[in-house]
XYZ file of N, CA and C in Angstrom:
720
model
N -95.978 38.487 63.408
C -95.212 38.414 62.156
C -93.870 37.724 62.383
N -93.260 38.016 63.535
C -91.970 37.393 63.822
C -92.103 35.882 63.952
N -93.161 35.412 64.625
C -93.356 33.977 64.782
C -93.684 33.324 63.451
N -94.399 34.049 62.565
C -94.696 33.512 61.240
C -93.412 33.313 60.456
N -92.516 34.332 60.498
C -91.225 34.196 59.820
C -90.429 33.043 60.396
N -90.522 32.881 61.720
C -89.818 31.778 62.375
C -90.296 30.429 61.872
N -91.628 30.280 61.771
C -92.172 29.007 61.308
C -91.803 28.714 59.876
N -91.880 29.720 59.022
C -91.529 29.524 57.611
C -90.068 29.157 57.465
N -89.206 29.820 58.230
C -87.778 29.545 58.133
C -87.447 28.134 58.608
N -88.099 27.711 59.698
C -87.838 26.367 60.195
C -88.256 25.317 59.178
N -89.388 25.525 58.517
C -89.803 24.589 57.474
C -88.807 24.582 56.329
N -88.286 25.739 55.999
C -87.350 25.837 54.878
C -86.051 25.105 55.159
N -85.633 25.066 56.437
C -84.371 24.399 56.767
C -84.609 23.032 57.402
N -85.770 22.492 57.226
C -86.155 21.149 57.680
C -86.054 21.029 59.195
N -86.679 22.008 59.852
C -86.614 21.967 61.310
C -85.205 22.125 61.811
N -84.319 22.571 60.472
C -82.883 22.432 60.405
C -82.594 21.575 61.520
N -73.643 22.820 70.089
C -73.372 22.844 71.088
C -73.040 24.067 71.577
N -73.822 24.160 72.451
C -73.295 25.442 72.872
C -71.796 25.319 73.065
N -71.072 26.217 72.426
C -69.622 26.224 72.568
C -69.157 27.652 72.806
N -67.968 27.846 73.308
C -67.441 29.199 73.473
C -67.383 29.958 72.162
N -67.252 29.237 71.049
C -67.212 29.911 69.763
C -68.497 30.682 69.515
N -69.632 30.180 70.059
C -70.913 30.828 69.852
C -70.932 32.207 70.483
N -70.239 32.345 71.610
C -70.213 33.636 72.271
C -69.610 34.698 71.369
N -68.535 34.350 70.658
C -67.908 35.296 69.748
C -68.851 35.657 68.621
N -69.591 34.685 68.117
C -70.531 34.948 67.032
C -71.625 35.885 67.483
N -72.130 35.715 68.712
C -73.168 36.585 69.225
C -72.643 37.994 69.387
N -71.388 38.119 69.787
C -70.792 39.447 69.903
C -70.730 40.136 68.556
N -70.425 39.359 67.507
C -70.404 39.922 66.164
C -71.787 40.395 65.762
N -72.807 39.649 66.210
C -74.170 40.041 65.892
C -74.518 41.362 66.547
N -74.040 41.567 67.785
C -74.303 42.821 68.470
C -73.598 43.966 67.795
N -72.422 43.718 67.291
C -71.671 44.805 66.661
C -72.138 44.958 65.237
N -72.938 44.436 64.814
C -73.514 44.674 63.487
C -74.802 43.987 63.419
N -78.917 -2.113 62.924
C -78.300 -3.126 63.793
C -77.639 -4.344 63.148
N -77.126 -4.301 61.991
C -76.376 -5.337 61.270
C -75.000 -4.820 61.013
N -74.076 -5.670 60.592
C -72.701 -5.257 60.364
C -72.165 -5.871 59.108
N -71.125 -5.193 58.545
C -70.487 -5.676 57.344
C -69.130 -5.030 57.251
N -68.525 -5.027 56.084
C -67.187 -4.476 55.923
C -67.257 -2.964 55.818
N -66.394 -2.280 56.546
C -66.399 -0.822 56.556
C -65.602 -0.282 55.394
N -66.080 0.866 54.850
C -65.332 1.609 53.845
C -64.856 2.882 54.515
N -63.559 2.990 54.775
C -63.016 4.126 55.493
C -62.817 5.315 54.572
N -62.714 6.531 55.154
C -62.534 7.730 54.337
C -61.297 7.636 53.456
N -61.338 8.335 52.322
C -60.240 8.269 51.354
C -58.972 8.893 51.895
N -59.075 9.713 52.962
C -57.900 10.399 53.462
C -57.049 9.522 54.371
N -57.484 8.316 54.690
C -56.697 7.471 55.560
C -55.472 6.960 54.826
N -54.349 6.882 55.548
C -53.107 6.442 54.919
C -52.931 4.939 54.990
N -53.648 4.291 55.926
C -53.531 2.853 56.067
C -54.928 2.236 56.096
N -55.597 2.113 54.964
C -56.944 1.563 54.957
C -56.936 0.099 55.373
N -58.028 -0.312 56.017
C -58.163 -1.682 56.461
C -59.482 -2.240 55.918
N -59.506 -2.756 54.716
C -60.760 -3.205 54.122
C -61.370 -4.393 54.834
N -60.589 -5.084 55.696
C -61.128 -6.247 56.370
C -61.792 -5.911 57.699
N -61.757 -4.633 58.092
C -62.378 -4.249 59.344
C -63.895 -4.332 59.220
N -64.548 -4.725 60.300
C -65.994 -4.806 60.299
C -66.600 -3.544 60.874
N -67.768 -3.206 60.394
C -68.482 -2.033 60.883
C -69.690 -2.508 61.671
N -69.758 -2.105 62.937
C -70.883 -2.454 63.787
C -71.831 -1.270 63.845
N -72.962 -1.403 63.196
C -73.931 -0.321 63.210
C -74.500 -0.168 64.618
N -74.562 1.067 65.146
C -75.040 1.252 66.520
C -76.496 0.847 66.670
N -76.816 0.293 67.810
C -78.187 -0.087 68.105
C -78.999 1.158 68.464
N -80.310 1.021 68.484
C -81.163 2.130 68.885
C -80.869 2.544 70.328
N -80.535 1.565 71.177
C -80.201 1.870 72.558
C -78.950 2.733 72.639
N -77.937 2.396 71.824
C -76.709 3.187 71.811
C -76.973 4.608 71.336
N -77.753 4.735 70.271
C -78.053 6.069 69.736
C -78.866 6.886 70.732
N -79.822 6.247 71.407
C -80.640 6.968 72.382
C -79.797 7.393 73.579
N -78.904 6.513 74.017
C -78.011 6.842 75.134
C -77.157 8.052 74.794
N -76.583 8.040 73.595
C -75.717 9.145 73.196
C -76.495 10.434 72.983
N -77.739 10.316 72.508
C -78.559 11.518 72.334
C -78.773 12.216 73.676
N -79.164 11.452 74.696
C -79.418 12.057 75.999
C -78.129 12.596 76.620
N -77.019 11.887 76.402
C -75.750 12.373 76.941
C -75.337 13.665 76.245
N -75.466 13.707 74.913
C -75.064 14.900 74.167
C -75.994 16.078 74.409
N -77.249 15.809 74.802
C -78.222 16.876 74.993
C -78.298 17.365 76.434
N -78.266 16.424 77.381
C -78.474 16.788 78.784
C -77.300 16.420 79.692
N -76.218 15.931 79.116
C -75.067 15.522 79.911
C -74.246 16.695 80.405
N -73.120 16.417 81.043
C -72.299 17.490 81.634
C -71.682 18.430 80.609
N -71.336 17.924 79.412
C -70.697 18.777 78.418
C -71.586 19.930 77.968
N -72.841 19.688 77.539
C -73.674 20.833 77.132
C -73.979 21.781 78.281
N -74.095 21.253 79.507
C -74.385 22.117 80.647
C -73.191 23.029 80.945
N -72.008 22.427 81.009
C -70.804 23.228 81.272
C -70.541 24.198 80.124
N -70.737 23.718 78.894
C -70.525 24.590 77.739
C -71.467 25.781 77.748
N -72.744 25.532 78.068
C -73.714 26.622 78.113
C -73.377 27.604 79.226
N -72.938 27.093 80.389
C -72.590 27.969 81.502
C -71.371 28.819 81.177
N -70.364 28.203 80.536
C -69.156 28.932 80.184
C -69.457 30.012 79.149
N -70.244 29.646 78.130
C -70.587 30.608 77.096
C -71.433 31.738 77.657
N -72.349 31.395 78.577
C -73.175 32.429 79.207
C -72.318 33.417 79.987
N -71.237 32.915 80.607
C -70.338 33.803 81.325
C -69.659 34.797 80.391
N -69.254 34.312 79.222
C -68.647 35.211 78.226
C -69.678 36.226 77.744
N -70.893 35.738 77.456
C -71.959 36.645 77.020
C -72.254 37.705 78.086
N -72.237 37.269 79.356
C -72.513 38.191 80.449
C -71.445 39.275 80.524
N -70.194 38.873 80.357
C -69.098 39.840 80.425
C -69.173 40.842 79.279
N -69.672 40.386 78.126
C -69.755 41.249 76.952
C -71.139 41.871 76.780
N -72.053 41.601 77.726
C -73.435 42.118 77.658
C -74.093 41.780 76.333
N -74.052 40.494 75.989
C -74.612 40.022 74.732
C -75.772 39.063 74.996
N -76.971 39.361 74.511
C -77.398 40.650 73.958
C -77.554 41.680 75.075
N -77.325 42.954 74.791
C -77.405 43.980 75.848
C -78.807 44.131 76.413
N -79.826 43.742 75.642
C -81.209 43.854 76.116
C -81.463 42.994 77.353
N -80.664 41.958 77.545
C -80.870 41.072 78.700
C -80.186 41.577 79.953
N -79.430 42.647 79.833
C -78.808 43.343 80.952
C -77.893 42.427 81.761
N -77.602 42.850 83.003
C -76.660 42.127 83.852
C -77.389 41.478 85.030
N -76.611 40.984 85.984
C -77.199 40.384 87.163
C -77.578 38.926 86.954
N -78.136 38.336 88.004
C -78.513 36.925 87.975
C -79.569 36.643 86.920
N -80.510 37.556 86.766
C -81.571 37.349 85.775
C -80.993 37.325 84.362
N -80.086 38.241 84.098
C -79.474 38.283 82.770
C -78.659 37.040 82.490
N -77.899 36.589 83.500
C -77.114 35.370 83.308
C -78.019 34.169 83.109
N -79.118 34.125 83.844
C -80.060 33.014 83.685
C -80.634 32.947 82.281
N -80.951 34.110 81.715
C -81.472 34.134 80.343
C -80.423 33.627 79.360
N -79.192 34.048 79.531
C -78.128 33.632 78.615
C -77.820 32.148 78.776
N -77.824 31.669 80.007
C -77.588 30.247 80.246
C -78.688 29.400 79.594
N -79.937 29.780 79.835
C -81.046 29.034 79.240
C -81.022 29.089 77.727
N -80.672 30.254 77.180
C -80.611 30.414 75.729
C -79.546 29.506 75.128
N -78.347 29.540 75.681
C -77.256 28.737 75.131
C -77.530 27.243 75.256
N -78.083 26.827 76.377
C -78.393 25.411 76.558
C -79.461 24.961 75.563
N -80.481 25.804 75.348
C -81.547 25.445 74.419
C -81.050 25.426 72.977
N -80.172 26.358 72.628
C -79.584 26.360 71.290
C -78.879 25.040 71.022
N -78.071 24.608 71.993
C -77.354 23.349 71.830
C -78.312 22.168 71.769
N -79.357 22.200 72.591
C -80.319 21.098 72.616
C -81.069 20.983 71.296
N -81.459 22.126 70.725
C -82.156 22.110 69.439
C -81.241 21.575 68.337
N -79.978 22.017 68.341
C -79.029 21.553 67.332
C -78.809 20.048 67.438
N -78.605 19.562 68.661
C -78.370 18.133 68.855
C -79.602 17.325 68.470
N -80.777 17.782 68.878
C -82.012 17.072 68.534
C -82.222 17.031 67.036
N -81.902 18.120 66.363
C -82.039 18.160 64.909
C -81.111 17.156 64.250
N -79.868 17.111 64.714
C -78.902 16.192 64.115
C -79.345 14.738 64.277
N -79.762 14.370 65.466
C -80.167 12.984 65.699
C -81.471 12.651 64.962
N -82.438 13.585 64.955
C -83.721 13.322 64.300
C -83.552 13.178 62.786
N -82.797 14.097 62.188
C -82.588 14.012 60.745
C -81.734 12.808 60.376
N -80.764 12.473 61.211
C -79.953 11.291 60.941
C -80.819 10.033 60.946
N -81.777 9.984 61.855
C -82.689 8.842 61.897
C -83.557 8.807 60.646
N -84.042 9.984 60.228
C -84.876 10.045 59.030
C -84.102 9.657 57.773
N -82.827 10.055 57.701
C -81.996 9.742 56.544
C -81.278 8.388 56.705
N -81.532 7.720 57.818
C -80.912 6.423 58.099
C -79.388 6.536 58.065
N -78.879 7.564 58.744
C -77.443 7.786 58.815
C -76.936 7.556 60.235
N -75.691 7.209 60.317
C -74.998 7.056 61.593
C -74.028 8.223 61.723
N -74.380 9.202 62.559
C -73.559 10.402 62.696
C -72.623 10.347 63.902
N -72.524 9.202 64.577
C -71.581 9.074 65.678
C -70.157 9.192 65.151
N -69.253 9.656 66.010
C -67.879 9.853 65.582
C -67.066 8.577 65.756
N -66.314 8.211 64.713
C -65.429 7.058 64.737
C -63.997 7.536 64.556
N -63.138 7.166 65.468
C -61.743 7.575 65.355
C -61.102 6.916 64.143
N -60.131 7.625 63.577
C -59.488 7.171 62.347
C -58.601 5.958 62.608
N -58.604 5.021 61.650
C -57.708 3.870 61.721
C -56.339 4.200 61.127
N -56.180 5.448 60.658
C -54.926 5.850 60.041
C -53.923 6.309 61.096
N -52.704 6.576 60.649
C -51.635 7.040 61.526
C -51.166 8.417 61.062
N -50.642 9.190 61.998
C -50.109 10.497 61.644
C -51.074 11.616 61.995
N -50.504 12.767 62.350
C -51.305 13.897 62.790
C -52.188 14.437 61.675
N -51.622 14.656 60.496
C -52.391 15.278 59.419
C -53.495 14.374 58.879
N -53.243 13.082 58.654
C -54.363 12.215 58.233
C -55.478 12.160 59.275
N -55.110 12.115 60.541
C -56.125 12.058 61.587
C -56.877 13.387 61.698
N -56.150 14.493 61.521
C -56.800 15.801 61.528
C -57.791 15.915 60.370
N -57.374 15.462 59.188
C -58.258 15.487 58.020
C -59.499 14.643 58.260
N -59.292 13.489 58.879
C -60.416 12.611 59.183
C -61.411 13.303 60.111
N -60.912 13.989 61.144
C -61.784 14.678 62.093
C -62.572 15.788 61.408
N -61.904 16.537 60.525
C -62.586 17.631 59.833
C -63.624 17.102 58.850
N -63.248 16.070 58.095
C -64.180 15.483 57.122
C -65.384 14.884 57.828
N -65.167 14.318 59.000
C -66.264 13.699 59.742
C -67.314 14.714 60.170
N -66.954 15.997 60.195
C -67.915 17.036 60.553
C -69.029 17.124 59.526
N -68.725 16.786 58.275
C -69.695 16.926 57.195
C -70.175 15.592 56.635
N -69.742 14.490 57.212
C -70.092 13.184 56.672
C -70.696 12.301 57.751
N -71.266 11.187 57.297
C -71.837 10.196 58.207
C -71.697 8.836 57.546
N -72.010 7.789 58.287
C -72.001 6.436 57.741
C -73.423 6.031 57.398
N -73.523 5.279 56.303
C -74.852 4.857 55.853
C -74.779 3.421 55.354
N -75.880 2.726 55.499
C -75.961 1.361 54.981
C -75.349 0.350 55.917
N -75.493 -0.915 55.537
C -74.979 -1.996 56.359
C -73.449 -2.044 56.360
N -72.841 -1.506 55.299
C -71.380 -1.532 55.230
C -70.742 -0.295 55.845
N -71.548 0.672 56.257
C -71.002 1.856 56.907
C -70.221 2.761 55.990
N -70.572 2.816 54.699
C -69.824 3.673 53.782
C -70.120 5.142 54.094
N -69.119 5.980 53.834
C -69.240 7.392 54.166
C -69.983 8.150 53.082
N -70.853 9.071 53.525
C -71.605 9.921 52.620
C -71.612 11.343 53.167
N -71.838 12.308 52.278
C -72.053 13.676 52.730
C -73.343 13.715 53.544
N -73.302 14.341 54.703
C -74.427 14.297 55.633
C -75.158 15.628 55.696
N -76.367 15.637 55.181
C -77.220 16.815 55.292
C -77.559 17.123 56.751
N -77.910 16.119 57.576
C -78.177 16.405 58.987
C -76.996 17.043 59.706
N -75.790 16.549 59.446
C -74.616 17.103 60.115
C -74.367 18.549 59.693
N -74.698 18.884 58.459
C -74.456 20.240 57.957
C -75.455 21.242 58.509
N -76.732 20.885 58.541
C -77.750 21.866 58.925
C -77.963 21.958 60.431
N -77.607 20.901 61.180
C -77.881 20.895 62.622
C -77.277 22.083 63.373
N -76.016 22.494 63.101
C -75.466 23.636 63.854
C -76.261 24.916 63.687
N -76.977 25.050 62.556
C -77.744 26.267 62.300
C -79.160 26.200 62.876
N -79.614 25.006 63.240
C -80.978 24.862 63.735
C -81.181 25.619 65.041
N -80.248 25.423 65.970
C -80.395 26.089 67.253
C -80.304 27.598 67.158
N -79.349 28.099 66.390
C -79.168 29.549 66.306
C -80.326 30.220 65.563
N -80.827 29.567 64.515
C -81.980 30.123 63.806
C -83.212 30.122 64.700
N -83.373 29.068 65.492
C -84.495 29.010 66.424
C -84.402 30.135 67.438
N -83.203 30.362 67.966
C -83.017 31.428 68.951
C -83.343 32.791 68.366
N -82.873 33.036 67.148
C -83.083 34.335 66.505
C -84.562 34.644 66.326
N -85.348 33.629 65.936
C -86.755 33.881 65.623
C -87.710 33.516 66.746
N -87.207 32.994 67.855
C -88.106 32.607 68.939
C -87.933 33.470 70.186
N -86.688 33.731 70.629
C -86.543 34.457 71.889
C -85.483 35.549 71.874
N -84.690 35.660 70.836
C -83.709 36.745 70.789
C -84.414 38.076 70.526
N -83.780 39.206 70.889
C -84.381 40.514 70.593
C -84.706 40.661 69.106
N -85.723 41.464 68.820
C -86.241 41.576 67.465
C -85.253 42.065 66.423
N -84.202 42.763 66.842
C -83.248 43.278 65.867
C -82.395 42.179 65.239
N -82.372 40.981 65.835
C -81.633 39.862 65.248
C -82.419 39.299 64.068
N -81.695 38.890 63.039
C -82.358 38.333 61.862
C -81.622 37.081 61.387
N -81.990 36.618 60.194
C -81.432 35.373 59.665
C -79.921 35.446 59.490
N -79.401 36.617 59.128
C -77.957 36.743 58.950
C -77.229 36.522 60.276
N -77.818 36.999 61.376
C -77.216 36.767 62.685
C -77.261 35.281 63.036
N -78.405 34.647 62.728
C -78.509 33.220 62.982
C -77.517 32.422 62.166
N -77.330 32.809 60.922
C -76.373 32.116 60.058
C -74.948 32.315 60.566
N -74.632 33.546 60.994
C -73.290 33.835 61.499
C -73.009 33.020 62.768
N -73.965 32.991 63.669
C -73.779 32.207 64.888
C -73.697 30.721 64.571
N -74.461 30.285 63.572
C -74.409 28.883 63.165
C -73.046 28.500 62.617
N -72.398 29.424 61.923
C -71.049 29.149 61.421
C -70.087 28.842 62.563
N -70.202 29.605 63.640
C -69.332 29.358 64.778
C -69.708 28.060 65.496
N -70.983 27.728 65.489
C -71.390 26.446 66.058
C -70.787 25.296 65.260
N -70.754 25.458 63.938
C -70.157 24.432 63.086
C -68.674 24.277 63.392
N -67.984 25.395 63.607
C -66.578 25.322 64.002
C -66.426 24.621 65.346
N -67.407 24.818 66.218
C -67.385 24.129 67.494
C -67.493 22.627 67.332
N -68.321 22.178 66.380
C -68.429 20.746 66.087
C -67.085 20.209 65.598
N -66.430 20.980 64.759
C -65.111 20.564 64.270
C -64.143 20.393 65.430
N -64.139 21.370 66.327
C -63.257 21.283 67.475
C -63.563 20.074 68.341
N -64.836 19.755 68.490
C -65.207 18.577 69.258
C -64.710 17.293 68.624
N -64.808 17.205 67.292
C -64.310 16.013 66.600
C -62.794 15.878 66.734
N -62.090 17.000 66.653
C -60.638 16.959 66.807
C -60.271 16.476 68.208
N -61.018 16.946 69.213
C -60.753 16.507 70.582
C -61.004 15.013 70.728
N -62.099 14.523 70.148
C -62.404 13.097 70.233
C -61.364 12.257 69.512
N -60.782 12.812 68.459
C -59.786 12.066 67.684
C -58.464 11.943 68.428
N -58.055 13.010 69.105
C -56.704 13.033 69.660
C -56.637 12.801 71.167
N -57.735 12.988 71.887
C -57.696 12.719 73.315
C -57.661 11.216 73.550
N -56.839 10.807 74.476
C -56.719 9.379 74.775
C -58.053 8.852 75.286
N -58.502 7.731 74.754
C -59.790 7.163 75.157
C -59.667 5.666 75.390
N -58.586 5.259 76.040
C -58.382 3.855 76.349
C -59.326 3.371 77.429
N -59.218 2.102 77.815
C -60.179 1.519 78.759
C -60.157 2.147 80.138
N -59.051 2.817 80.502
C -58.958 3.415 81.832
C -58.983 4.940 81.772
N -59.335 5.485 80.633
C -59.324 6.938 80.486
C -60.589 7.553 81.070
N -60.520 8.876 81.273
C -61.692 9.597 81.773
C -62.827 9.546 80.769
N -62.503 9.657 79.473
C -63.549 9.584 78.462
C -64.262 8.247 78.500
N -63.515 7.185 78.737
C -64.131 5.868 78.803
C -65.099 5.783 79.974
N -64.679 6.316 81.122
C -65.565 6.308 82.279
C -66.800 7.170 82.058
N -66.688 8.169 81.165
C -67.840 9.008 80.838
C -68.641 8.425 79.685
N -68.385 7.176 79.321
C -69.101 6.479 78.255
C -68.901 7.140 76.896
N -67.727 7.749 76.710
C -67.437 8.384 75.438
C -66.264 7.709 74.746
N -65.931 6.482 75.130
C -64.828 5.781 74.486
C -65.112 5.600 72.997
N -64.089 5.838 72.181
C -64.212 5.772 70.727
C -65.187 6.800 70.181
N -65.331 7.892 70.876
C -66.123 8.991 70.351
C -67.606 8.794 70.497
N -68.204 9.372 71.525
C -69.646 9.349 71.734
C -70.210 7.930 71.770
N -69.448 7.008 72.289
C -69.974 5.671 72.475
C -70.217 4.914 71.204
N -69.619 5.326 70.107
C -69.814 4.620 68.841
C -69.188 3.243 68.919
N -69.786 2.248 68.270
C -69.169 0.922 68.261
C -67.789 0.971 67.650
N -66.921 0.102 68.093
C -65.559 0.045 67.571
C -65.570 -0.496 66.153
N -65.184 0.299 65.140
C -65.251 -0.175 63.767
C -64.283 -1.305 63.500
N -63.350 -1.538 64.396
C -62.392 -2.605 64.182
C -62.707 -3.864 64.950
N -63.852 -3.910 65.595
C -64.208 -5.069 66.387
C -65.078 -6.015 65.592
N -65.138 -7.226 66.031
C -65.963 -8.211 65.363
C -67.407 -8.064 65.830
N -68.387 -8.454 65.020
C -69.775 -8.342 65.407
C -70.059 -9.204 66.625
């Protein structure tokens, strides 16, 4: 019956990162290829209508998918979150020791992998570009607004105009819902999955803010990790 509910729920959410925020959510559960002119977000203070938008190639998207799914960030994030879960005995059914930590590590990594796979798969189906593009605006608040808005939006079409992104919205909940109905203890339900998904969404926001404000010049660490301009997205201000 549990697997049947899992299958029905996944269909309902269209097959809908592990982050430290997820650990807090779990604790709460226990206690209860063409280019054109870019249209930039309305929150930018200095719009540049003459900037060109380079739509990422399939190779770029595939590279970023594997990096976001199996790269050092999801591995370290899953390990860190598992450590918090271990300290808080979340879920308590998995107990302590190496075996318990292994279960939590595998769970957190798989949650992030499912969420990332969902985002990329749905973005491909909706023909959206969900890679992060740093703001062309100036000032802390406009750039902060851009990072937050980018959590719920994506670029679409040859001109790269911004749209509300269904894949970006549902992806954070895909992993947590999968965990709840596939391998978490039976007492967890959809409300727990939704609560954990909310914290995953906040984690996405935090990631966008980091990509916006961390220096990513040609000699930066992010550049060497192939994350220059946010997850390897083409430079929206460059020529085709």
